[in-house]
mmCIF file of C-alpha atoms in Angstrom:
data_model
loop_
_atom_site.group_PDB
_atom_site.id
_atom_site.type_symbol
_atom_site.label_atom_id
_atom_site.label_comp_id
_atom_site.label_asym_id
_atom_site.label_seq_id
_atom_site.Cartn_x
_atom_site.Cartn_y
_atom_site.Cartn_z
ATOM 1 C CA MET J 1 0.000 0.000 0.000
ATOM 2 C CA LYS J 2 2.825 2.381 0.873
ATOM 3 C CA TYR J 3 4.552 1.805 -2.479
ATOM 4 C CA LEU J 4 1.249 2.086 -4.315
ATOM 5 C CA PHE J 5 0.642 5.501 -2.719
ATOM 6 C CA LEU J 6 4.160 6.696 -3.694
ATOM 7 C CA ALA J 7 3.675 5.528 -7.278
ATOM 8 C CA LEU J 8 0.316 7.276 -7.419
ATOM 9 C CA LEU J 9 1.863 10.485 -6.009
ATOM 10 C CA LEU J 10 4.648 10.406 -8.582
ATOM 11 C CA SER J 11 2.131 9.797 -11.339
ATOM 12 C CA LEU J 12 -0.011 12.720 -10.223
ATOM 13 C CA SER J 13 3.052 14.995 -9.927
ATOM 14 C CA PHE J 14 4.241 14.124 -13.458
ATOM 15 C CA THR J 15 0.770 14.707 -14.891
ATOM 16 C CA SER J 16 0.541 18.074 -13.130
ATOM 17 C CA PHE J 17 4.045 18.959 -14.403
ATOM 18 C CA THR J 18 3.100 18.137 -17.980
ATOM 19 C CA GLN J 19 -0.138 20.056 -17.791
ATOM 20 C CA THR J 20 1.700 23.079 -16.396
ATOM 21 C CA ALA J 21 4.131 23.044 -19.348
ATOM 22 C CA GLU J 22 1.218 22.953 -21.771
ATOM 23 C CA VAL J 23 -0.408 25.851 -19.948
ATOM 24 C CA TYR J 24 2.750 27.924 -20.398
ATOM 25 C CA LYS J 25 2.915 27.033 -24.091
ATOM 26 C CA THR J 26 -0.726 27.938 -24.586
ATOM 27 C CA LYS J 27 -0.242 31.293 -22.880
ATOM 28 C CA ALA J 28 2.844 31.910 -24.983
ATOM 29 C CA GLN J 29 0.857 31.282 -28.168
ATOM 30 C CA GLN J 30 -1.802 33.733 -27.055
ATOM 31 C CA PHE J 31 0.791 36.423 -26.336
ATOM 32 C CA PHE J 32 2.556 35.747 -29.645
ATOM 33 C CA GLU J 33 -0.635 36.207 -31.636
ATOM 34 C CA VAL J 34 -1.125 39.726 -30.244
ATOM 35 C CA GLY J 35 2.511 40.730 -30.643
ATOM 36 C CA LYS J 36 3.479 40.532 -26.984
ATOM 37 C CA TYR J 37 6.762 38.754 -27.614
ATOM 38 C CA LYS J 38 8.387 39.452 -24.237
ATOM 39 C CA GLU J 39 5.473 37.813 -22.430
ATOM 40 C CA ALA J 40 5.526 34.896 -24.877
ATOM 41 C CA ILE J 41 9.248 34.440 -24.253
ATOM 42 C CA SER J 42 8.721 34.396 -20.486
ATOM 43 C CA ASN J 43 6.130 31.637 -20.729
ATOM 44 C CA LEU J 44 8.160 29.565 -23.184
ATOM 45 C CA THR J 45 11.171 29.888 -20.860
ATOM 46 C CA LEU J 46 9.082 28.447 -18.031
ATOM 47 C CA ALA J 47 7.943 25.620 -20.301
ATOM 48 C CA LEU J 48 11.552 24.872 -21.253
ATOM 49 C CA LYS J 49 12.591 24.712 -17.603
ATOM 50 C CA ILE J 50 10.159 21.841 -17.279
ATOM 51 C CA ASN J 51 11.216 20.201 -20.563
ATOM 52 C CA PRO J 52 14.494 21.620 -21.964
ATOM 53 C CA LYS J 53 14.278 19.316 -25.003
ATOM 54 C CA ASP J 54 10.863 20.515 -26.155
ATOM 55 C CA GLU J 55 11.548 21.230 -29.818
ATOM 56 C CA LYS J 56 8.374 23.221 -30.380
ATOM 57 C CA SER J 57 9.072 25.528 -27.435
ATOM 58 C CA LEU J 58 12.647 26.093 -28.559
ATOM 59 C CA ARG J 59 11.549 26.919 -32.092
ATOM 60 C CA ASN J 60 8.760 29.208 -30.918
ATOM 61 C CA ARG J 61 10.990 31.046 -28.465
ATOM 62 C CA ALA J 62 13.577 31.540 -31.204
ATOM 63 C CA MET J 63 10.841 33.049 -33.377
ATOM 64 C CA CYS J 64 9.806 35.354 -30.541
ATOM 65 C CA TYR J 65 13.380 36.491 -29.984
ATOM 66 C CA GLU J 66 13.668 37.217 -33.697
ATOM 67 C CA ARG J 67 10.453 39.255 -33.730
ATOM 68 C CA ASN J 68 11.851 41.150 -30.748
ATOM 69 C CA GLU J 69 15.108 41.738 -32.679
ATOM 70 C CA GLN J 70 17.112 39.747 -30.145
ATOM 71 C CA PHE J 71 18.968 37.896 -32.874
ATOM 72 C CA GLU J 72 21.796 36.533 -30.727
ATOM 73 C CA LEU J 73 19.306 34.816 -28.427
ATOM 74 C CA SER J 74 17.274 33.558 -31.366
ATOM 75 C CA LEU J 75 20.414 32.064 -32.890
ATOM 76 C CA LYS J 76 21.289 30.412 -29.586
ATOM 77 C CA ASP J 77 17.887 28.701 -29.450
ATOM 78 C CA TYR J 78 18.082 27.487 -33.051
ATOM 79 C CA ILE J 79 21.565 26.057 -32.470
ATOM 80 C CA GLU J 80 20.228 24.280 -29.374
ATOM 81 C CA LEU J 81 17.330 22.998 -31.484
ATOM 82 C CA LEU J 82 19.802 21.443 -33.924
ATOM 83 C CA LYS J 83 20.726 18.943 -31.206
ATOM 84 C CA TYR J 84 17.247 17.453 -31.524
ATOM 85 C CA ASP J 85 16.148 18.484 -35.005
ATOM 86 C CA GLN J 86 18.639 18.198 -37.870
ATOM 87 C CA SER J 87 16.118 19.203 -40.536
ATOM 88 C CA GLY J 88 16.805 21.527 -43.445
ATOM 89 C CA GLU J 89 14.352 23.964 -41.924
ATOM 90 C CA THR J 90 16.385 24.283 -38.731
ATOM 91 C CA HIS J 91 19.684 24.617 -40.612
ATOM 92 C CA GLY J 92 18.083 27.318 -42.737
ATOM 93 C CA ALA J 93 16.822 29.105 -39.634
ATOM 94 C CA VAL J 94 20.296 29.107 -38.049
ATOM 95 C CA ALA J 95 21.716 30.555 -41.267
ATOM 96 C CA TYR J 96 19.068 33.259 -41.385
ATOM 97 C CA GLU J 97 19.866 34.407 -37.862
ATOM 98 C CA TYR J 98 23.546 34.632 -38.764
ATOM 99 C CA MET J 99 22.578 36.744 -41.764
ATOM 100 C CA LEU J 100 20.521 39.056 -39.553
ATOM 101 C CA LEU J 101 23.666 39.489 -37.459
ATOM 102 C CA ASN J 102 25.663 40.333 -40.630
ATOM 103 C CA LYS J 103 27.678 37.139 -40.244
ATOM 104 C CA ASP J 104 27.339 35.872 -43.785
ATOM 105 C CA LYS J 105 30.350 33.544 -43.784
ATOM 106 C CA GLU J 106 29.049 31.791 -40.678
ATOM 107 C CA ALA J 107 25.669 31.347 -42.359
ATOM 108 C CA ARG J 108 26.961 29.553 -45.454
ATOM 109 C CA PRO J 109 27.723 26.074 -44.027
ATOM 110 C CA TYR J 110 24.191 25.893 -42.636
ATOM 111 C CA LEU J 111 22.685 27.023 -45.932
ATOM 112 C CA ILE J 112 24.707 24.429 -47.834
ATOM 113 C CA GLN J 113 23.471 21.739 -45.444
ATOM 114 C CA ALA J 114 19.899 23.017 -45.759
ATOM 115 C CA ILE J 115 20.183 22.794 -49.572
ATOM 116 C CA SER J 116 21.463 19.220 -49.368
ATOM 117 C CA LEU J 117 18.523 18.269 -47.152
ATOM 118 C CA LYS J 118 15.869 20.297 -48.997
ATOM 119 C CA PRO J 119 17.174 20.788 -52.569
ATOM 120 C CA GLN J 120 13.842 22.044 -53.906
ATOM 121 C CA VAL J 121 13.526 24.908 -51.395
ATOM 122 C CA THR J 122 14.743 27.924 -53.385
ATOM 123 C CA THR J 123 14.945 30.191 -50.324
ATOM 124 C CA TYR J 124 18.169 28.549 -49.203
ATOM 125 C CA ARG J 125 19.874 29.155 -52.554
ATOM 126 C CA TYR J 126 18.541 32.697 -52.580
ATOM 127 C CA ASN J 127 19.926 33.391 -49.107
ATOM 128 C CA LEU J 128 23.244 31.810 -50.057
ATOM 129 C CA GLY J 129 23.410 34.167 -53.038
ATOM 130 C CA LEU J 130 22.662 37.102 -50.762
ATOM 131 C CA THR J 131 25.601 36.220 -48.497
ATOM 132 C CA TYR J 132 27.942 36.578 -51.473
ATOM 133 C CA GLN J 133 26.189 39.653 -52.851
ATOM 134 C CA SER J 134 26.600 41.438 -49.512
ATOM 135 C CA GLU J 135 30.354 40.857 -49.806
ATOM 136 C CA LYS J 136 30.357 42.088 -53.443
ATOM 137 C CA ASP J 137 31.209 38.651 -54.824
ATOM 138 C CA TYR J 138 28.611 39.150 -57.529
ATOM 139 C CA GLU J 139 29.698 36.291 -59.801
ATOM 140 C CA GLN J 140 29.274 33.760 -57.005
ATOM 141 C CA ALA J 141 25.948 35.287 -56.015
ATOM 142 C CA ILE J 142 24.676 34.983 -59.591
ATOM 143 C CA LYS J 143 25.709 31.311 -59.631
ATOM 144 C CA TYR J 144 23.319 30.519 -56.777
ATOM 145 C CA TYR J 145 20.577 32.775 -58.147
ATOM 146 C CA ASN J 146 20.759 30.870 -61.430
ATOM 147 C CA GLU J 147 20.499 27.560 -59.568
ATOM 148 C CA GLY J 148 17.452 28.840 -57.724
ATOM 149 C CA LEU J 149 15.813 30.162 -60.896
ATOM 150 C CA LYS J 150 16.099 26.732 -62.498
ATOM 151 C CA ILE J 151 13.856 25.438 -59.716
ATOM 152 C CA SER J 152 11.580 28.510 -59.477
ATOM 153 C CA PRO J 153 11.815 30.476 -62.751
ATOM 154 C CA ASP J 154 9.392 33.147 -61.541
ATOM 155 C CA HIS J 155 11.027 33.830 -58.175
ATOM 156 C CA ILE J 156 10.749 37.634 -58.087
ATOM 157 C CA ARG J 157 13.353 38.411 -55.427
ATOM 158 C CA MET J 158 15.853 36.102 -57.126
ATOM 159 C CA LYS J 159 15.429 37.933 -60.439
ATOM 160 C CA VAL J 160 15.717 41.299 -58.764
ATOM 161 C CA SER J 161 18.908 40.331 -56.940
ATOM 162 C CA LYS J 162 20.443 38.768 -60.048
ATOM 163 C CA SER J 163 19.668 41.910 -62.056
ATOM 164 C CA ARG J 164 21.246 44.092 -59.394
ATOM 165 C CA CYS J 165 24.418 41.966 -59.415
ATOM 166 C CA LEU J 166 24.626 42.235 -63.215
ATOM 167 C CA VAL J 167 24.352 46.021 -62.944
ATOM 168 C CA PHE J 168 27.122 46.082 -60.328
ATOM 169 C CA LEU J 169 29.248 44.029 -62.735
ATOM 170 C CA LYS J 170 28.352 46.517 -65.497
ATOM 171 C CA GLN J 171 26.906 43.665 -67.546
ATOM 172 C CA PHE J 172 24.040 45.863 -68.670
ATOM 173 C CA ASP J 173 23.094 43.761 -71.705
ATOM 174 C CA LYS J 174 22.505 40.720 -69.511
ATOM 175 C CA ALA J 175 20.721 42.804 -66.894
ATOM 176 C CA LYS J 176 18.401 44.180 -69.577
ATOM 177 C CA VAL J 177 17.420 40.667 -70.664
ATOM 178 C CA VAL J 178 16.437 39.707 -67.111
ATOM 179 C CA VAL J 179 14.608 42.987 -66.512
ATOM 180 C CA ASP J 180 12.700 42.817 -69.794
ATOM 181 C CA SER J 181 11.633 39.225 -69.113
ATOM 182 C CA PHE J 182 10.407 40.363 -65.719
ATOM 183 C CA PHE J 183 8.142 43.096 -67.067
ATOM 184 C CA ILE J 184 6.880 40.994 -69.984
ATOM 185 C CA LYS J 185 5.151 38.847 -67.390
ATOM 186 C CA LYS J 186 3.364 41.920 -66.019
ATOM 187 C CA ASN J 187 5.341 41.852 -62.780
ATOM 188 C CA PHE J 188 5.731 45.130 -60.932
ATOM 189 C CA ASP J 189 8.377 45.658 -58.305
ATOM 190 C CA SER J 190 9.832 48.908 -57.007
ATOM 191 C CA GLU J 191 13.421 47.664 -57.041
ATOM 192 C CA MET J 192 13.088 46.296 -60.566
ATOM 193 C CA PHE J 193 11.887 49.704 -61.746
ATOM 194 C CA LEU J 194 14.985 51.107 -60.092
ATOM 195 C CA ILE J 195 17.241 48.607 -61.850
ATOM 196 C CA ARG J 196 15.610 49.240 -65.224
ATOM 197 C CA GLY J 197 16.156 52.934 -64.596
ATOM 198 C CA ASP J 198 19.866 52.261 -64.032
ATOM 199 C CA VAL J 199 20.041 50.259 -67.254
ATOM 200 C CA ASN J 200 18.257 52.976 -69.225
ATOM 201 C CA LYS J 201 20.546 55.612 -67.753
ATOM 202 C CA TYR J 202 23.590 53.608 -68.802
ATOM 203 C CA TYR J 203 22.287 53.543 -72.378
ATOM 204 C CA GLY J 204 21.705 57.296 -72.271
ATOM 205 C CA LYS J 205 17.914 57.049 -72.151
ATOM 206 C CA ILE J 206 17.565 59.667 -69.435
ATOM 207 C CA GLU J 207 13.847 60.332 -69.932
ATOM 208 C CA ASP J 208 13.103 56.608 -69.737
ATOM 209 C CA ALA J 209 15.317 56.300 -66.662
ATOM 210 C CA LEU J 210 13.515 59.192 -64.997
ATOM 211 C CA ASN J 211 10.174 57.545 -65.778
ATOM 212 C CA ASP J 212 11.328 54.313 -64.121
ATOM 213 C CA TYR J 213 12.678 56.121 -61.075
ATOM 214 C CA SER J 214 9.376 57.985 -60.785
ATOM 215 C CA ARG J 215 7.492 54.671 -60.784
ATOM 216 C CA ALA J 216 9.826 53.300 -58.150
ATOM 217 C CA LEU J 217 9.323 56.475 -56.137
ATOM 218 C CA ALA J 218 5.556 56.047 -56.254
ATOM 219 C CA LEU J 219 6.051 52.683 -54.542
ATOM 220 C CA MET J 220 8.842 53.874 -52.211
ATOM 221 C CA PRO J 221 8.111 57.569 -51.559
ATOM 222 C CA GLU J 222 10.657 57.826 -48.736
ATOM 223 C CA ASP J 223 13.546 56.061 -50.437
ATOM 224 C CA ILE J 224 16.391 58.578 -50.464
ATOM 225 C CA GLU J 225 18.430 56.705 -53.074
ATOM 226 C CA VAL J 226 15.540 56.710 -55.538
ATOM 227 C CA LEU J 227 15.026 60.415 -54.908
ATOM 228 C CA ASN J 228 18.701 61.035 -55.573
ATOM 229 C CA ARG J 229 18.610 59.094 -58.846
ATOM 230 C CA SER J 230 15.540 61.055 -59.931
ATOM 231 C CA ALA J 231 17.198 64.347 -59.051
ATOM 232 C CA ASN J 232 20.320 63.451 -61.022
ATOM 233 C CA CYS J 233 18.216 62.663 -64.100
ATOM 234 C CA LEU J 234 16.356 65.956 -63.751
ATOM 235 C CA SER J 235 19.706 67.721 -63.559
ATOM 236 C CA GLU J 236 20.929 66.039 -66.753
ATOM 237 C CA LEU J 237 17.690 66.998 -68.486
ATOM 238 C CA LYS J 238 18.025 70.561 -67.136
ATOM 239 C CA TYR J 239 14.669 70.412 -65.378
ATOM 240 C CA TYR J 240 16.066 72.426 -62.526
ATOM 241 C CA ASP J 241 12.817 73.530 -60.859
ATOM 242 C CA GLU J 242 11.719 69.888 -60.618
ATOM 243 C CA GLU J 243 15.173 68.927 -59.359
ATOM 244 C CA VAL J 244 14.920 71.530 -56.601
ATOM 245 C CA ALA J 245 11.612 70.050 -55.447
ATOM 246 C CA ILE J 246 13.042 66.515 -55.328
ATOM 247 C CA ARG J 247 16.175 67.571 -53.453
ATOM 248 C CA LYS J 248 14.061 69.380 -50.870
ATOM 249 C CA ARG J 249 12.175 66.135 -50.275
ATOM 250 C CA MET J 250 15.485 64.338 -49.823
ATOM 251 C CA ILE J 251 16.685 66.829 -47.243
ATOM 252 C CA ASP J 252 13.445 66.642 -45.279
ATOM 253 C CA LEU J 253 13.855 62.865 -45.096
ATOM 254 C CA LEU J 254 17.505 63.069 -44.104
ATOM 255 C CA PHE J 255 16.584 65.267 -41.155
ATOM 256 C CA LYS J 256 13.589 63.080 -40.336
ATOM 257 C CA PHE J 257 15.768 59.948 -40.261
ATOM 258 C CA GLU J 258 18.571 61.793 -38.420
ATOM 259 C CA ALA J 259 21.155 61.043 -41.087
ATOM 260 C CA LYS J 260 24.832 61.841 -40.602
ATOM 261 C CA SER J 261 25.832 65.479 -40.824
ATOM 262 C CA ASP J 262 28.049 64.975 -43.856
ATOM 263 C CA TYR J 263 25.157 63.392 -45.795
ATOM 264 C CA LYS J 264 22.941 66.328 -44.951
ATOM 265 C CA ALA J 265 25.681 68.808 -45.821
ATOM 266 C CA THR J 266 26.239 67.225 -49.243
ATOM 267 C CA SER J 267 22.513 67.138 -49.999
ATOM 268 C CA LEU J 268 22.111 70.784 -49.032
ATOM 269 C CA ALA J 269 25.011 71.667 -51.317
ATOM 270 C CA MET J 270 23.411 69.733 -54.191
ATOM 271 C CA LEU J 271 20.186 71.618 -53.531
ATOM 272 C CA GLY J 272 22.131 74.875 -53.660
ATOM 273 C CA ILE J 273 23.638 73.941 -57.026
ATOM 274 C CA ALA J 274 20.174 73.113 -58.394
ATOM 275 C CA GLN J 275 18.757 76.385 -57.065
ATOM 276 C CA ASP J 276 21.628 78.283 -58.660
ATOM 277 C CA ALA J 277 20.865 76.609 -62.011
ATOM 278 C CA ALA J 278 17.191 77.573 -61.560
ATOM 279 C CA PHE J 279 18.246 81.237 -60.959
ATOM 280 C CA LEU J 280 17.103 81.028 -57.336
ATOM 281 C CA TYR J 281 20.251 82.711 -56.055
ATOM 282 C CA GLU J 282 18.976 83.793 -52.631
ATOM 283 C CA ASP J 283 17.664 80.283 -51.955
ATOM 284 C CA ALA J 284 20.923 78.775 -53.167
ATOM 285 C CA LEU J 285 22.906 81.017 -50.824
ATOM 286 C CA GLU J 286 20.792 79.864 -47.875
ATOM 287 C CA SER J 287 21.299 76.198 -48.818
ATOM 288 C CA PHE J 288 25.070 76.649 -49.019
ATOM 289 C CA ASN J 289 25.053 78.470 -45.688
ATOM 290 C CA GLU J 290 23.222 75.575 -44.038
ATOM 291 C CA SER J 291 25.550 73.067 -45.685
ATOM 292 C CA ILE J 292 28.660 74.827 -44.371
ATOM 293 C CA LYS J 293 27.172 74.951 -40.860
ATOM 294 C CA LEU J 294 27.116 71.156 -40.944
ATOM 295 C CA ASP J 295 30.471 70.647 -42.644
ATOM 296 C CA ALA J 296 32.971 73.445 -43.165
ATOM 297 C CA THR J 297 35.729 71.230 -44.573
ATOM 298 C CA GLU J 298 34.595 70.838 -48.173
ATOM 299 C CA ALA J 299 36.321 73.267 -50.538
ATOM 300 C CA SER J 300 33.806 72.851 -53.359
ATOM 301 C CA ILE J 301 30.915 74.130 -51.224
ATOM 302 C CA PHE J 302 32.781 77.362 -50.470
ATOM 303 C CA PHE J 303 33.558 77.613 -54.184
ATOM 304 C CA TYR J 304 29.905 77.227 -55.207
ATOM 305 C CA ARG J 305 28.795 79.662 -52.531
ATOM 306 C CA GLY J 306 31.384 82.109 -53.838
ATOM 307 C CA ILE J 307 29.842 81.823 -57.309
ATOM 308 C CA VAL J 308 26.386 82.636 -55.953
ATOM 309 C CA LYS J 309 27.690 85.570 -53.929
ATOM 310 C CA ALA J 310 29.410 86.924 -57.032
ATOM 311 C CA LYS J 311 26.119 86.677 -58.927
ATOM 312 C CA LEU J 312 24.455 88.576 -56.109
ATOM 313 C CA LYS J 313 27.203 91.238 -56.403
ATOM 314 C CA ASP J 314 28.604 90.442 -52.950
ATOM 315 C CA ASN J 315 32.155 90.650 -54.245
ATOM 316 C CA GLU J 316 33.742 90.809 -50.810
ATOM 317 C CA GLY J 317 31.904 87.736 -49.581
ATOM 318 C CA ALA J 318 32.601 85.876 -52.813
ATOM 319 C CA CYS J 319 36.301 86.712 -52.584
ATOM 320 C CA LYS J 320 36.476 85.334 -49.031
ATOM 321 C CA ASP J 321 34.763 82.109 -50.093
ATOM 322 C CA ILE J 322 37.047 81.555 -53.068
ATOM 323 C CA SER J 323 40.075 82.192 -50.834
ATOM 324 C CA LYS J 324 38.724 79.616 -48.359
ATOM 325 C CA ALA J 325 38.208 77.103 -51.157
ATOM 326 C CA LYS J 326 41.819 77.605 -52.259
ATOM 327 C CA GLU J 327 42.995 77.166 -48.687
ATOM 328 C CA LEU J 328 41.127 73.894 -48.322
ATOM 329 C CA ASN J 329 42.117 72.590 -51.745
ATOM 330 C CA PRO J 330 45.210 74.413 -53.047
ATOM 331 C CA ASP J 331 45.589 71.964 -55.955
ATOM 332 C CA GLU J 332 42.437 73.423 -57.524
ATOM 333 C CA ALA J 333 43.325 77.092 -56.942
ATOM 334 C CA GLU J 334 44.122 77.765 -60.593
ATOM 335 C CA GLY J 335 40.909 76.074 -61.708
ATOM 336 C CA TYR J 336 38.848 78.190 -59.355
ATOM 337 C CA ASP J 337 40.288 81.380 -60.833
ATOM 338 C CA GLN J 338 39.907 80.100 -64.389
ATOM 339 C CA TYR J 339 36.162 79.561 -63.864
ATOM 340 C CA PHE J 340 35.639 83.300 -63.326
ATOM 341 C CA ASP J 341 38.131 84.447 -65.947
ATOM 342 C CA ASP J 342 36.210 82.668 -68.706
ATOM 343 C CA ASP J 343 32.870 84.372 -67.998
ATOM 344 C CA ALA J 344 32.283 88.043 -68.809
ATOM 345 C CA ASP J 345 29.395 88.166 -66.318
ATOM 346 C CA PHE J 346 31.967 87.957 -63.518
ATOM 347 C CA ALA J 347 34.129 90.844 -64.771
ATOM 348 C CA ASP J 348 33.336 93.062 -61.781
ATOM 349 C CA PHE J 349 34.142 90.271 -59.349
ATOM 350 C CA VAL J 350 37.420 89.440 -61.120
ATOM 351 C CA ASN J 351 38.470 93.087 -61.016
ATOM 352 C CA TYR J 352 37.623 93.244 -57.298
ATOM 353 C CA CYS J 353 39.086 89.951 -56.160
ATOM 354 C CA MET J 354 41.718 89.077 -58.730
ATOM 355 C CA PRO J 355 43.003 92.352 -60.200
ATOM 356 C CA ASN J 356 45.812 92.197 -62.718
ATOM 357 C CA PRO J 357 49.193 93.016 -61.168
#
C-alpha cells in the first residue's frame, strides 16, 4: 500500500508537471498572436525549464526572440534545437539568424546543409546568393541565383537580386534581358523599376530612366536613393525647378531619419547647385550656408557659394569664399580662378578679387 501511494503520487506529480508546461505554451501562443513577444518568451522559458528538449518551445521562443530583434538569443535557441532536429528547416533558420547578425560567412555552411537536405527549397539558394552579394562577390551570387531560378523560374526576389548583381558588374546587356523578361510577365516591383532605370541611364535614355525612377518612387516615396537618382536625371535633363523640389524632399527625409551630418551637408550643397541653375540665387545662398554649418571642410561648397555671392554682387563675400576654397584645396586654386576668368558676367568680381598686377 505504501509503495502504491508513492507511485500514485509520482504519477499525479508528473501529470501536473506536464499540464503546467502545456499551460505555459498555450499562454505563450496567445501572447505571440497579439505581438506581446516578451510575455511569450517568459512563458516559453518556463515551459523549457520543465522540458528543456521541447523542440516546439525552442523553435517558438527563437521566433519570438527574432520578432523582438534579439537575434543573438534567437540564434542560440536554433543552435540548441539542432541537437534534436537536424532538418533543413532548422539549418536554414540558423543561417538566417547569422545573416541578420551580418555574419554571412558563418551562415553559409548551414545554408549548404539546408540545400542538401531540402534541394527544392529555393529560399536557401537565394539566401546563399545574398551572403555573397553582400560581400560584393557578384559572380558567385549569380551562380546561386541561377540555380534557384532553375527550380523557381518566376522567383521575383531572385530575379531582382540577379539583375542588381549584373548592374554592379556593369553587364548591362545581360541585366536588360532579365529585366525585360520580368516586365513581360506583367510583374511590378519597385526595385526592378529602379534597376531598369539604371540600365536605361547607362544607355543614355535619361527620360526613360527618370520615368522608371518615378514609378519606383511612387512605390517607395521615402527612399532617399531613388530620390537622388531622380534628381540626377532631372539635372541632366536641365529640369532644374523639378530637381529643386526633389532635393528638398530628400533633405526633409535626411533630417527626419537623423542622417549623418556629412550626408545632410552634401545634400544641401546639391540643392544649392540646383537652385543656382534655376536662378534662385537667394535660396541657393541659404542652402550653401546651411551646408557649411554642418560641414565646413569641403572646398567645393565654399567655391559654389562664392559663385552665388558673385552673382548677387557680394564681391567681398565671394572673394572670401574663393580664398577659403583655395585654402582647403590648393591643388584646384588655378581652376577656381579660371572659372571666373572665362565668364564676362563675372568681370566686376574678377576686377575686385583678382586684379591684374
